Amino acid sequence: DVGRPPAAVYMGSGMIACVQGAATAATAEDVAPAVPGSDDDEEEEPEAEGWPLDKMRAALAASAGGGSKGARQCAVVVTTGAMNPVHRGHVQLLHQAAQELERHKIFVVGAWVSPSHDGYVQPKCRSLNTVGLSADFRLEVARRSVSDDSLVDVGSWEATYRGRWPDFPLVVERLQHALGEIPEADALRGPNGNVQVFYACGTDHAAKCHLYFGMRPQNDIGVVVVPRTGDSVRKANPVKNVFVAQPAEGEVAALSSTLVRTKLQERDFDAVSRALSEDAARFLLHPTDEERARFREDFAKLRV
């Protein structure tokens, strides 16, 4: 997989900039909310634009019906990455994170994979001399891969942001802000009164970005580190809202985007179906004429 070096190192209460090549990430100032009465505020944005809510709302309704609201906090989880393309390992990472949080009586009602912006992915893929699929294509594959998952959905805000690519702390904050504007926001609030959002990631990313020290626990933003079997893992720190999940097991634990691209070139429908979903495999290996025309460059890159 294409790794994701941070454009900023997150150190609990804020971000420390660090140079990561030519690509520059957007900052919070670049994505400031519209000022009421300004030209930017003339058209009201769709509700939680870029973050589908149907699955989360169904889970919230189910949790309320089961009487769990008073016994457990509710929260959402998000993960970012190139997802070039997405696979079940990305999705399972969110499920592992949710299971760990629920052991601590934090009920996860929503989860999103958030494929990264082309401004990050394309230069990185060029530097590695590997295929870089477009943001629109990666989003399409991701949606088809999670369509039958009752928890995980696809966030498009990051991939479709107009401007410099937004790094993961900004994506987390934007999700928190978007959910804070919906009618169900009160059901999602953590101990400090904010919508509770956890960022899920692997051990390398957590160590590189100092996430074992937390993100912004005072703002109800936490971290769940999801290791692979055999990874060196640091201790959880619940006081800082940092948790460490169990690794995934079985075939899903060995998946990578590189492996998926290899199976695509081999036209191995069964392997791609197991790695993503049958619908995603059909789209990737047997696109309709309309689909092929829409994503001509991406299919050419995959040589399918």
PDB file of C-alpha atoms in Angstrom:
ATOM      1  CA  ASP A   1       0.000   0.000   0.000  1.00  0.00           C
ATOM      2  CA  VAL A   2       0.996   3.611  -0.514  1.00  0.00           C
ATOM      3  CA  GLY A   3       1.835   4.948   2.927  1.00  0.00           C
ATOM      4  CA  ARG A   4       0.553   8.295   4.137  1.00  0.00           C
ATOM      5  CA  PRO A   5       3.225  10.554   5.616  1.00  0.00           C
ATOM      6  CA  PRO A   6       1.706  13.417   7.566  1.00  0.00           C
ATOM      7  CA  ALA A   7       1.868  16.991   6.388  1.00  0.00           C
ATOM      8  CA  ALA A   8       1.586  17.809  10.050  1.00  0.00           C
ATOM      9  CA  VAL A   9       2.512  15.903  13.187  1.00  0.00           C
ATOM     10  CA  TYR A  10      -0.337  15.843  15.669  1.00  0.00           C
ATOM     11  CA  MET A  11       0.779  16.439  19.252  1.00  0.00           C
ATOM     12  CA  GLY A  12      -2.326  16.393  21.428  1.00  0.00           C
ATOM     13  CA  SER A  13      -3.312  20.046  21.503  1.00  0.00           C
ATOM     14  CA  GLY A  14      -2.301  21.086  18.009  1.00  0.00           C
ATOM     15  CA  MET A  15      -0.288  20.450  14.872  1.00  0.00           C
ATOM     16  CA  ILE A  16       3.414  20.894  14.265  1.00  0.00           C
ATOM     17  CA  ALA A  17       4.201  21.392  10.594  1.00  0.00           C
ATOM     18  CA  CYS A  18       6.785  19.197   8.941  1.00  0.00           C
ATOM     19  CA  VAL A  19       7.981  19.134   5.330  1.00  0.00           C
ATOM     20  CA  GLN A  20       6.800  16.154   3.278  1.00  0.00           C
ATOM     21  CA  GLY A  21       7.895  16.903  -0.274  1.00  0.00           C
ATOM     22  CA  ALA A  22       6.210  19.116  -2.833  1.00  0.00           C
ATOM     23  CA  ALA A  23       2.608  18.321  -1.942  1.00  0.00           C
ATOM     24  CA  THR A  24       1.276  20.697   0.730  1.00  0.00           C
ATOM     25  CA  ALA A  25      -1.682  19.877   2.918  1.00  0.00           C
ATOM     26  CA  ALA A  26      -4.518  22.270   3.628  1.00  0.00           C
ATOM     27  CA  THR A  27      -4.726  23.766   7.104  1.00  0.00           C
ATOM     28  CA  ALA A  28      -7.742  24.608   9.238  1.00  0.00           C
ATOM     29  CA  GLU A  29      -7.489  28.194   8.008  1.00  0.00           C
ATOM     30  CA  ASP A  30      -7.854  26.979   4.408  1.00  0.00           C
ATOM     31  CA  VAL A  31     -11.155  25.261   5.276  1.00  0.00           C
ATOM     32  CA  ALA A  32     -12.710  27.888   7.495  1.00  0.00           C
ATOM     33  CA  PRO A  33     -16.525  27.720   7.747  1.00  0.00           C
ATOM     34  CA  ALA A  34     -18.542  30.272   5.814  1.00  0.00           C
ATOM     35  CA  VAL A  35     -19.345  33.501   7.632  1.00  0.00           C
ATOM     36  CA  PRO A  36     -23.115  34.071   7.907  1.00  0.00           C
ATOM     37  CA  GLY A  37     -24.228  36.713   5.447  1.00  0.00           C
ATOM     38  CA  SER A  38     -21.163  36.330   3.244  1.00  0.00           C
ATOM     39  CA  ASP A  39     -21.210  35.299  -0.407  1.00  0.00           C
ATOM     40  CA  ASP A  40     -19.984  31.843   0.652  1.00  0.00           C
ATOM     41  CA  ASP A  41     -23.142  31.396   2.724  1.00  0.00           C
ATOM     42  CA  GLU A  42     -25.662  32.227  -0.008  1.00  0.00           C
ATOM     43  CA  GLU A  43     -26.369  28.568  -0.793  1.00  0.00           C
ATOM     44  CA  GLU A  44     -26.923  26.240   2.143  1.00  0.00           C
ATOM     45  CA  GLU A  45     -24.708  23.142   2.033  1.00  0.00           C
ATOM     46  CA  PRO A  46     -26.392  19.733   2.028  1.00  0.00           C
ATOM     47  CA  GLU A  47     -26.619  18.132   5.459  1.00  0.00           C
ATOM     48  CA  ALA A  48     -23.192  16.762   6.496  1.00  0.00           C
ATOM     49  CA  GLU A  49     -22.013  17.049   2.897  1.00  0.00           C
ATOM     50  CA  GLY A  50     -19.591  14.280   2.023  1.00  0.00           C
ATOM     51  CA  TRP A  51     -20.579  12.089   4.993  1.00  0.00           C
ATOM     52  CA  PRO A  52     -23.536   9.746   4.265  1.00  0.00           C
ATOM     53  CA  LEU A  53     -25.753   9.427   7.338  1.00  0.00           C
ATOM     54  CA  ASP A  54     -28.285   6.649   6.636  1.00  0.00           C
ATOM     55  CA  LYS A  55     -26.290   3.832   8.253  1.00  0.00           C
ATOM     56  CA  MET A  56     -25.407   5.943  11.271  1.00  0.00           C
ATOM     57  CA  ARG A  57     -29.009   6.975  11.755  1.00  0.00           C
ATOM     58  CA  ALA A  58     -30.160   3.356  11.592  1.00  0.00           C
ATOM     59  CA  ALA A  59     -27.598   2.414  14.237  1.00  0.00           C
ATOM     60  CA  LEU A  60     -28.641   5.328  16.447  1.00  0.00           C
ATOM     61  CA  ALA A  61     -32.274   4.269  16.192  1.00  0.00           C
ATOM     62  CA  ALA A  62     -31.354   0.692  17.077  1.00  0.00           C
ATOM     63  CA  SER A  63     -29.268   1.778  20.070  1.00  0.00           C
ATOM     64  CA  ALA A  64     -32.092   3.965  21.364  1.00  0.00           C
ATOM     65  CA  GLY A  65     -34.559   1.113  20.956  1.00  0.00           C
ATOM     66  CA  GLY A  66     -32.300  -1.203  22.900  1.00  0.00           C
ATOM     67  CA  GLY A  67     -32.073   1.154  25.815  1.00  0.00           C
ATOM     68  CA  SER A  68     -28.280   1.542  25.554  1.00  0.00           C
ATOM     69  CA  LYS A  69     -28.218   5.333  25.322  1.00  0.00           C
ATOM     70  CA  GLY A  70     -28.055   5.872  29.059  1.00  0.00           C
ATOM     71  CA  ALA A  71     -25.514   3.101  29.684  1.00  0.00           C
ATOM     72  CA  ARG A  72     -22.987   3.882  26.970  1.00  0.00           C
ATOM     73  CA  GLN A  73     -21.601   6.862  25.115  1.00  0.00           C
ATOM     74  CA  CYS A  74     -22.035   6.984  21.358  1.00  0.00           C
ATOM     75  CA  ALA A  75     -19.238   7.779  18.923  1.00  0.00           C
ATOM     76  CA  VAL A  76     -18.176   7.546  15.291  1.00  0.00           C
ATOM     77  CA  VAL A  77     -14.936   6.322  13.729  1.00  0.00           C
ATOM     78  CA  VAL A  78     -13.103   7.367  10.562  1.00  0.00           C
ATOM     79  CA  THR A  79      -9.971   6.175   8.778  1.00  0.00           C
ATOM     80  CA  THR A  80      -8.065   7.788   5.918  1.00  0.00           C
ATOM     81  CA  GLY A  81      -5.562   6.559   3.344  1.00  0.00           C
ATOM     82  CA  ALA A  82      -4.860   6.250  -0.360  1.00  0.00           C
ATOM     83  CA  MET A  83      -7.187   3.243  -0.686  1.00  0.00           C
ATOM     84  CA  ASN A  84      -5.758   2.645  -4.115  1.00  0.00           C
ATOM     85  CA  PRO A  85      -8.085   0.759  -4.269  1.00  0.00           C
ATOM     86  CA  VAL A  86      -9.924   0.113  -1.011  1.00  0.00           C
ATOM     87  CA  HIS A  87     -10.190  -3.462   0.251  1.00  0.00           C
ATOM     88  CA  ARG A  88     -11.807  -5.370   3.118  1.00  0.00           C
ATOM     89  CA  GLY A  89      -8.741  -4.765   5.271  1.00  0.00           C
ATOM     90  CA  HIS A  90      -9.544  -1.046   5.373  1.00  0.00           C
ATOM     91  CA  VAL A  91     -13.135  -1.832   6.278  1.00  0.00           C
ATOM     92  CA  GLN A  92     -12.208  -4.418   8.898  1.00  0.00           C
ATOM     93  CA  LEU A  93      -9.874  -1.911  10.547  1.00  0.00           C
ATOM     94  CA  LEU A  94     -12.955   0.157  11.380  1.00  0.00           C
ATOM     95  CA  HIS A  95     -14.786  -2.876  12.736  1.00  0.00           C
ATOM     96  CA  GLN A  96     -11.796  -3.779  14.929  1.00  0.00           C
ATOM     97  CA  ALA A  97     -11.753  -0.213  16.241  1.00  0.00           C
ATOM     98  CA  ALA A  98     -15.485  -0.333  16.941  1.00  0.00           C
ATOM     99  CA  GLN A  99     -15.152  -3.611  18.842  1.00  0.00           C
ATOM    100  CA  GLU A 100     -12.410  -2.167  21.027  1.00  0.00           C
ATOM    101  CA  LEU A 101     -14.401   0.960  21.837  1.00  0.00           C
ATOM    102  CA  GLU A 102     -17.468  -1.077  22.686  1.00  0.00           C
ATOM    103  CA  ARG A 103     -15.395  -2.997  25.232  1.00  0.00           C
ATOM    104  CA  HIS A 104     -15.057   0.378  26.932  1.00  0.00           C
ATOM    105  CA  LYS A 105     -18.801   1.070  26.730  1.00  0.00           C
ATOM    106  CA  ILE A 106     -18.454   3.466  23.807  1.00  0.00           C
ATOM    107  CA  PHE A 107     -21.065   2.430  21.241  1.00  0.00           C
ATOM    108  CA  VAL A 108     -19.961   3.083  17.668  1.00  0.00           C
ATOM    109  CA  VAL A 109     -22.924   4.141  15.527  1.00  0.00           C
ATOM    110  CA  GLY A 110     -21.095   5.293  12.410  1.00  0.00           C
ATOM    111  CA  ALA A 111     -17.857   4.615  10.551  1.00  0.00           C
ATOM    112  CA  TRP A 112     -16.374   5.963   7.336  1.00  0.00           C
ATOM    113  CA  VAL A 113     -13.467   5.123   5.074  1.00  0.00           C
ATOM    114  CA  SER A 114     -12.161   8.383   3.646  1.00  0.00           C
ATOM    115  CA  PRO A 115     -10.047   7.918   0.498  1.00  0.00           C
ATOM    116  CA  SER A 116      -7.332  10.547   0.232  1.00  0.00           C
ATOM    117  CA  HIS A 117      -7.228  13.580  -2.046  1.00  0.00           C
ATOM    118  CA  ASP A 118      -5.561  13.302  -5.476  1.00  0.00           C
ATOM    119  CA  GLY A 119      -3.191  16.068  -4.403  1.00  0.00           C
ATOM    120  CA  TYR A 120      -1.614  13.575  -2.036  1.00  0.00           C
ATOM    121  CA  VAL A 121      -2.140  10.281  -3.855  1.00  0.00           C
ATOM    122  CA  GLN A 122      -0.993  11.122  -7.390  1.00  0.00           C
ATOM    123  CA  PRO A 123       2.437  12.629  -6.527  1.00  0.00           C
ATOM    124  CA  LYS A 124       3.095   9.785  -4.098  1.00  0.00           C
ATOM    125  CA  CYS A 125       2.229   7.130  -6.661  1.00  0.00           C
ATOM    126  CA  ARG A 126       4.399   8.817  -9.276  1.00  0.00           C
ATOM    127  CA  SER A 127       7.329   8.849  -6.846  1.00  0.00           C
ATOM    128  CA  LEU A 128       6.838   5.125  -6.255  1.00  0.00           C
ATOM    129  CA  ASN A 129       6.280   4.387  -9.950  1.00  0.00           C
ATOM    130  CA  THR A 130       2.954   2.728  -9.213  1.00  0.00           C
ATOM    131  CA  VAL A 131      -0.622   3.130 -10.422  1.00  0.00           C
ATOM    132  CA  GLY A 132      -2.468   6.117  -8.998  1.00  0.00           C
ATOM    133  CA  LEU A 133      -6.226   5.766  -9.407  1.00  0.00           C
ATOM    134  CA  SER A 134      -8.318   8.943  -9.514  1.00  0.00           C
ATOM    135  CA  ALA A 135     -10.273  10.134  -6.491  1.00  0.00           C
ATOM    136  CA  ASP A 136     -13.618   9.633  -8.267  1.00  0.00           C
ATOM    137  CA  PHE A 137     -12.676   6.077  -9.210  1.00  0.00           C
ATOM    138  CA  ARG A 138     -11.441   5.213  -5.718  1.00  0.00           C
ATOM    139  CA  LEU A 139     -14.672   6.575  -4.253  1.00  0.00           C
ATOM    140  CA  GLU A 140     -16.773   4.530  -6.685  1.00  0.00           C
ATOM    141  CA  VAL A 141     -14.910   1.319  -5.822  1.00  0.00           C
ATOM    142  CA  ALA A 142     -15.196   2.071  -2.101  1.00  0.00           C
ATOM    143  CA  ARG A 143     -18.955   2.642  -2.285  1.00  0.00           C
ATOM    144  CA  ARG A 144     -19.454  -0.652  -4.076  1.00  0.00           C
ATOM    145  CA  SER A 145     -17.234  -2.406  -1.544  1.00  0.00           C
ATOM    146  CA  VAL A 146     -19.200  -1.310   1.542  1.00  0.00           C
ATOM    147  CA  SER A 147     -22.732  -1.219   0.148  1.00  0.00           C
ATOM    148  CA  ASP A 148     -23.734  -4.304   2.169  1.00  0.00           C
ATOM    149  CA  ASP A 149     -21.891  -3.277   5.343  1.00  0.00           C
ATOM    150  CA  SER A 150     -24.330  -2.119   8.020  1.00  0.00           C
ATOM    151  CA  LEU A 151     -21.802   0.133   9.777  1.00  0.00           C
ATOM    152  CA  VAL A 152     -19.175   1.404   7.337  1.00  0.00           C
ATOM    153  CA  ASP A 153     -19.845   4.028   4.681  1.00  0.00           C
ATOM    154  CA  VAL A 154     -17.664   6.168   2.412  1.00  0.00           C
ATOM    155  CA  GLY A 155     -16.729   9.749   3.227  1.00  0.00           C
ATOM    156  CA  SER A 156     -16.074  11.849   0.139  1.00  0.00           C
ATOM    157  CA  TRP A 157     -15.331  15.237   1.719  1.00  0.00           C
ATOM    158  CA  GLU A 158     -11.572  14.682   1.786  1.00  0.00           C
ATOM    159  CA  ALA A 159     -11.230  13.253  -1.725  1.00  0.00           C
ATOM    160  CA  THR A 160     -13.401  15.920  -3.351  1.00  0.00           C
ATOM    161  CA  TYR A 161     -12.122  18.959  -1.438  1.00  0.00           C
ATOM    162  CA  ARG A 162     -11.276  21.811  -3.813  1.00  0.00           C
ATOM    163  CA  GLY A 163      -7.791  22.993  -3.022  1.00  0.00           C
ATOM    164  CA  ARG A 164      -4.721  21.608  -1.323  1.00  0.00           C
ATOM    165  CA  TRP A 165      -5.190  18.134   0.113  1.00  0.00           C
ATOM    166  CA  PRO A 166      -6.554  18.027   3.666  1.00  0.00           C
ATOM    167  CA  ASP A 167      -4.533  15.854   6.049  1.00  0.00           C
ATOM    168  CA  PHE A 168      -6.098  13.490   8.574  1.00  0.00           C
ATOM    169  CA  PRO A 169      -6.461  15.879  11.577  1.00  0.00           C
ATOM    170  CA  LEU A 170      -8.452  18.267   9.415  1.00  0.00           C
ATOM    171  CA  VAL A 171     -10.603  15.425   8.059  1.00  0.00           C
ATOM    172  CA  VAL A 172     -11.431  14.341  11.618  1.00  0.00           C
ATOM    173  CA  GLU A 173     -12.277  17.890  12.655  1.00  0.00           C
ATOM    174  CA  ARG A 174     -14.424  18.425   9.567  1.00  0.00           C
ATOM    175  CA  LEU A 175     -16.393  15.244  10.285  1.00  0.00           C
ATOM    176  CA  GLN A 176     -16.908  16.357  13.875  1.00  0.00           C
ATOM    177  CA  HIS A 177     -18.096  19.773  12.694  1.00  0.00           C
ATOM    178  CA  ALA A 178     -20.472  18.282  10.107  1.00  0.00           C
ATOM    179  CA  LEU A 179     -22.064  15.900  12.618  1.00  0.00           C
ATOM    180  CA  GLY A 180     -22.374  18.711  15.139  1.00  0.00           C
ATOM    181  CA  GLU A 181     -24.824  20.411  12.775  1.00  0.00           C
ATOM    182  CA  ILE A 182     -27.285  17.523  12.371  1.00  0.00           C
ATOM    183  CA  PRO A 183     -30.420  16.977  14.501  1.00  0.00           C
ATOM    184  CA  GLU A 184     -28.918  13.873  16.144  1.00  0.00           C
ATOM    185  CA  ALA A 185     -25.802  15.695  17.365  1.00  0.00           C
ATOM    186  CA  ASP A 186     -26.747  15.524  21.049  1.00  0.00           C
ATOM    187  CA  ALA A 187     -26.810  11.709  20.917  1.00  0.00           C
ATOM    188  CA  LEU A 188     -23.201  11.732  19.687  1.00  0.00           C
ATOM    189  CA  ARG A 189     -21.679  14.044  22.287  1.00  0.00           C
ATOM    190  CA  GLY A 190     -18.789  12.853  24.412  1.00  0.00           C
ATOM    191  CA  PRO A 191     -17.780  13.778  27.980  1.00  0.00           C
ATOM    192  CA  ASN A 192     -16.746  17.315  26.969  1.00  0.00           C
ATOM    193  CA  GLY A 193     -19.897  18.131  25.039  1.00  0.00           C
ATOM    194  CA  ASN A 194     -18.583  17.639  21.495  1.00  0.00           C
ATOM    195  CA  VAL A 195     -19.500  15.013  18.923  1.00  0.00           C
ATOM    196  CA  GLN A 196     -17.172  12.130  19.795  1.00  0.00           C
ATOM    197  CA  VAL A 197     -14.948  11.096  16.869  1.00  0.00           C
ATOM    198  CA  PHE A 198     -12.185   8.486  16.858  1.00  0.00           C
ATOM    199  CA  TYR A 199      -9.473   8.266  14.221  1.00  0.00           C
ATOM    200  CA  ALA A 200      -8.528   4.650  13.417  1.00  0.00           C
ATOM    201  CA  CYS A 201      -5.103   3.851  12.006  1.00  0.00           C
ATOM    202  CA  GLY A 202      -2.300   1.315  11.924  1.00  0.00           C
ATOM    203  CA  THR A 203       0.748   1.179  14.173  1.00  0.00           C
ATOM    204  CA  ASP A 204       3.189   2.838  11.747  1.00  0.00           C
ATOM    205  CA  HIS A 205       0.949   5.845  11.279  1.00  0.00           C
ATOM    206  CA  ALA A 206       0.286   6.105  15.008  1.00  0.00           C
ATOM    207  CA  ALA A 207       3.997   6.070  15.831  1.00  0.00           C
ATOM    208  CA  LYS A 208       5.024   8.441  13.020  1.00  0.00           C
ATOM    209  CA  CYS A 209       2.399  11.015  13.981  1.00  0.00           C
ATOM    210  CA  HIS A 210       2.792  10.608  17.750  1.00  0.00           C
ATOM    211  CA  LEU A 211      -0.830   9.549  18.075  1.00  0.00           C
ATOM    212  CA  TYR A 212      -0.182   7.445  21.166  1.00  0.00           C
ATOM    213  CA  PHE A 213      -0.094  10.825  22.959  1.00  0.00           C
ATOM    214  CA  GLY A 214      -3.641  11.503  21.738  1.00  0.00           C
ATOM    215  CA  MET A 215      -5.172  13.949  19.307  1.00  0.00           C
ATOM    216  CA  ARG A 216      -7.576  16.306  21.058  1.00  0.00           C
ATOM    217  CA  PRO A 217      -9.154  14.435  23.975  1.00  0.00           C
ATOM    218  CA  GLN A 218     -10.371  17.704  25.472  1.00  0.00           C
ATOM    219  CA  ASN A 219     -12.438  18.136  22.300  1.00  0.00           C
ATOM    220  CA  ASP A 220     -13.701  14.516  22.358  1.00  0.00           C
ATOM    221  CA  ILE A 221     -11.384  13.455  19.519  1.00  0.00           C
ATOM    222  CA  GLY A 222      -9.669  10.134  20.146  1.00  0.00           C
ATOM    223  CA  VAL A 223      -7.514   7.490  18.487  1.00  0.00           C
ATOM    224  CA  VAL A 224      -7.828   3.747  18.010  1.00  0.00           C
ATOM    225  CA  VAL A 225      -4.641   2.007  16.891  1.00  0.00           C
ATOM    226  CA  VAL A 226      -5.359  -1.217  14.995  1.00  0.00           C
ATOM    227  CA  PRO A 227      -2.223  -3.374  14.649  1.00  0.00           C
ATOM    228  CA  ARG A 228      -1.470  -6.217  12.307  1.00  0.00           C
ATOM    229  CA  THR A 229      -0.466  -9.504  13.919  1.00  0.00           C
ATOM    230  CA  GLY A 230       3.138  -9.238  15.026  1.00  0.00           C
ATOM    231  CA  ASP A 231       3.274  -5.433  15.103  1.00  0.00           C
ATOM    232  CA  SER A 232       5.061  -3.717  17.967  1.00  0.00           C
ATOM    233  CA  VAL A 233       2.322  -1.864  19.837  1.00  0.00           C
ATOM    234  CA  ARG A 234       2.490   0.690  22.624  1.00  0.00           C
ATOM    235  CA  LYS A 235       0.087   0.727  25.552  1.00  0.00           C
ATOM    236  CA  ALA A 236      -3.332   2.288  25.327  1.00  0.00           C
ATOM    237  CA  ASN A 237      -3.920   5.543  27.165  1.00  0.00           C
ATOM    238  CA  PRO A 238      -7.654   5.898  27.874  1.00  0.00           C
ATOM    239  CA  VAL A 239      -7.060   9.169  29.764  1.00  0.00           C
ATOM    240  CA  LYS A 240      -5.907  10.643  26.432  1.00  0.00           C
ATOM    241  CA  ASN A 241      -8.706   8.834  24.554  1.00  0.00           C
ATOM    242  CA  VAL A 242      -6.187   6.448  22.964  1.00  0.00           C
ATOM    243  CA  PHE A 243      -7.151   2.792  22.600  1.00  0.00           C
ATOM    244  CA  VAL A 244      -5.439  -0.219  21.027  1.00  0.00           C
ATOM    245  CA  ALA A 245      -7.624  -2.773  19.229  1.00  0.00           C
ATOM    246  CA  GLN A 246      -7.063  -6.440  18.499  1.00  0.00           C
ATOM    247  CA  PRO A 247      -5.596  -7.283  15.077  1.00  0.00           C
ATOM    248  CA  ALA A 248      -7.818  -8.723  12.386  1.00  0.00           C
ATOM    249  CA  GLU A 249      -7.529 -12.417  11.677  1.00  0.00           C
ATOM    250  CA  GLY A 250      -7.807 -14.617   8.612  1.00  0.00           C
ATOM    251  CA  GLU A 251      -7.550 -13.739   4.932  1.00  0.00           C
ATOM    252  CA  VAL A 252      -8.557 -10.107   5.459  1.00  0.00           C
ATOM    253  CA  ALA A 253      -5.459  -9.497   7.573  1.00  0.00           C
ATOM    254  CA  ALA A 254      -3.155 -10.157   4.602  1.00  0.00           C
ATOM    255  CA  LEU A 255      -4.889  -7.874   2.126  1.00  0.00           C
ATOM    256  CA  SER A 256      -3.198  -4.878   0.511  1.00  0.00           C
ATOM    257  CA  SER A 257      -3.988  -2.580  -2.384  1.00  0.00           C
ATOM    258  CA  THR A 258      -0.880  -3.880  -4.154  1.00  0.00           C
ATOM    259  CA  LEU A 259      -2.233  -7.417  -3.937  1.00  0.00           C
ATOM    260  CA  VAL A 260      -5.626  -6.276  -5.240  1.00  0.00           C
ATOM    261  CA  ARG A 261      -4.017  -4.585  -8.241  1.00  0.00           C
ATOM    262  CA  THR A 262      -2.091  -7.784  -8.968  1.00  0.00           C
ATOM    263  CA  LYS A 263      -5.271  -9.857  -8.853  1.00  0.00           C
ATOM    264  CA  LEU A 264      -6.942  -7.347 -11.161  1.00  0.00           C
ATOM    265  CA  GLN A 265      -4.175  -7.746 -13.727  1.00  0.00           C
ATOM    266  CA  GLU A 266      -4.597 -11.515 -13.411  1.00  0.00           C
ATOM    267  CA  ARG A 267      -8.353 -11.012 -13.897  1.00  0.00           C
ATOM    268  CA  ASP A 268      -8.996 -13.176 -10.854  1.00  0.00           C
ATOM    269  CA  PHE A 269     -12.660 -12.399 -10.212  1.00  0.00           C
ATOM    270  CA  ASP A 270     -12.987 -14.654  -7.150  1.00  0.00           C
ATOM    271  CA  ALA A 271      -9.929 -13.162  -5.437  1.00  0.00           C
ATOM    272  CA  VAL A 272     -11.066  -9.592  -6.123  1.00  0.00           C
ATOM    273  CA  SER A 273     -14.578 -10.440  -4.876  1.00  0.00           C
ATOM    274  CA  ARG A 274     -13.151 -11.779  -1.624  1.00  0.00           C
ATOM    275  CA  ALA A 275     -10.904  -8.753  -1.230  1.00  0.00           C
ATOM    276  CA  LEU A 276     -13.584  -6.118  -1.958  1.00  0.00           C
ATOM    277  CA  SER A 277     -17.078  -7.339  -2.836  1.00  0.00           C
ATOM    278  CA  GLU A 278     -18.743  -9.090  -5.743  1.00  0.00           C
ATOM    279  CA  ASP A 279     -20.225  -5.815  -6.971  1.00  0.00           C
ATOM    280  CA  ALA A 280     -16.845  -4.068  -6.837  1.00  0.00           C
ATOM    281  CA  ALA A 281     -15.217  -6.993  -8.649  1.00  0.00           C
ATOM    282  CA  ARG A 282     -17.866  -6.848 -11.375  1.00  0.00           C
ATOM    283  CA  PHE A 283     -17.317  -3.101 -11.781  1.00  0.00           C
ATOM    284  CA  LEU A 284     -13.521  -3.466 -11.920  1.00  0.00           C
ATOM    285  CA  LEU A 285     -13.261  -6.512 -14.164  1.00  0.00           C
ATOM    286  CA  HIS A 286     -16.465  -6.358 -16.229  1.00  0.00           C
ATOM    287  CA  PRO A 287     -17.420  -2.663 -16.505  1.00  0.00           C
ATOM    288  CA  THR A 288     -20.317  -1.630 -18.677  1.00  0.00           C
ATOM    289  CA  ASP A 289     -19.613   0.556 -21.703  1.00  0.00           C
ATOM    290  CA  GLU A 290     -20.905   3.552 -19.754  1.00  0.00           C
ATOM    291  CA  GLU A 291     -18.671   2.802 -16.755  1.00  0.00           C
ATOM    292  CA  ARG A 292     -15.632   2.280 -18.950  1.00  0.00           C
ATOM    293  CA  ALA A 293     -16.276   5.578 -20.738  1.00  0.00           C
ATOM    294  CA  ARG A 294     -16.682   7.443 -17.450  1.00  0.00           C
ATOM    295  CA  PHE A 295     -13.438   6.083 -15.976  1.00  0.00           C
ATOM    296  CA  ARG A 296     -11.472   5.472 -19.166  1.00  0.00           C
ATOM    297  CA  GLU A 297      -8.114   6.613 -17.774  1.00  0.00           C
ATOM    298  CA  ASP A 298      -8.422   4.533 -14.589  1.00  0.00           C
ATOM    299  CA  PHE A 299      -9.324   1.339 -16.451  1.00  0.00           C
ATOM    300  CA  ALA A 300      -6.398   1.998 -18.808  1.00  0.00           C
ATOM    301  CA  LYS A 301      -4.058   2.284 -15.815  1.00  0.00           C
ATOM    302  CA  LEU A 302      -5.330  -1.040 -14.464  1.00  0.00           C
ATOM    303  CA  ARG A 303      -5.104  -2.630 -17.922  1.00  0.00           C
ATOM    304  CA  VAL A 304      -8.506  -4.262 -17.576  1.00  0.00           C
TER     305      VAL A 304
END
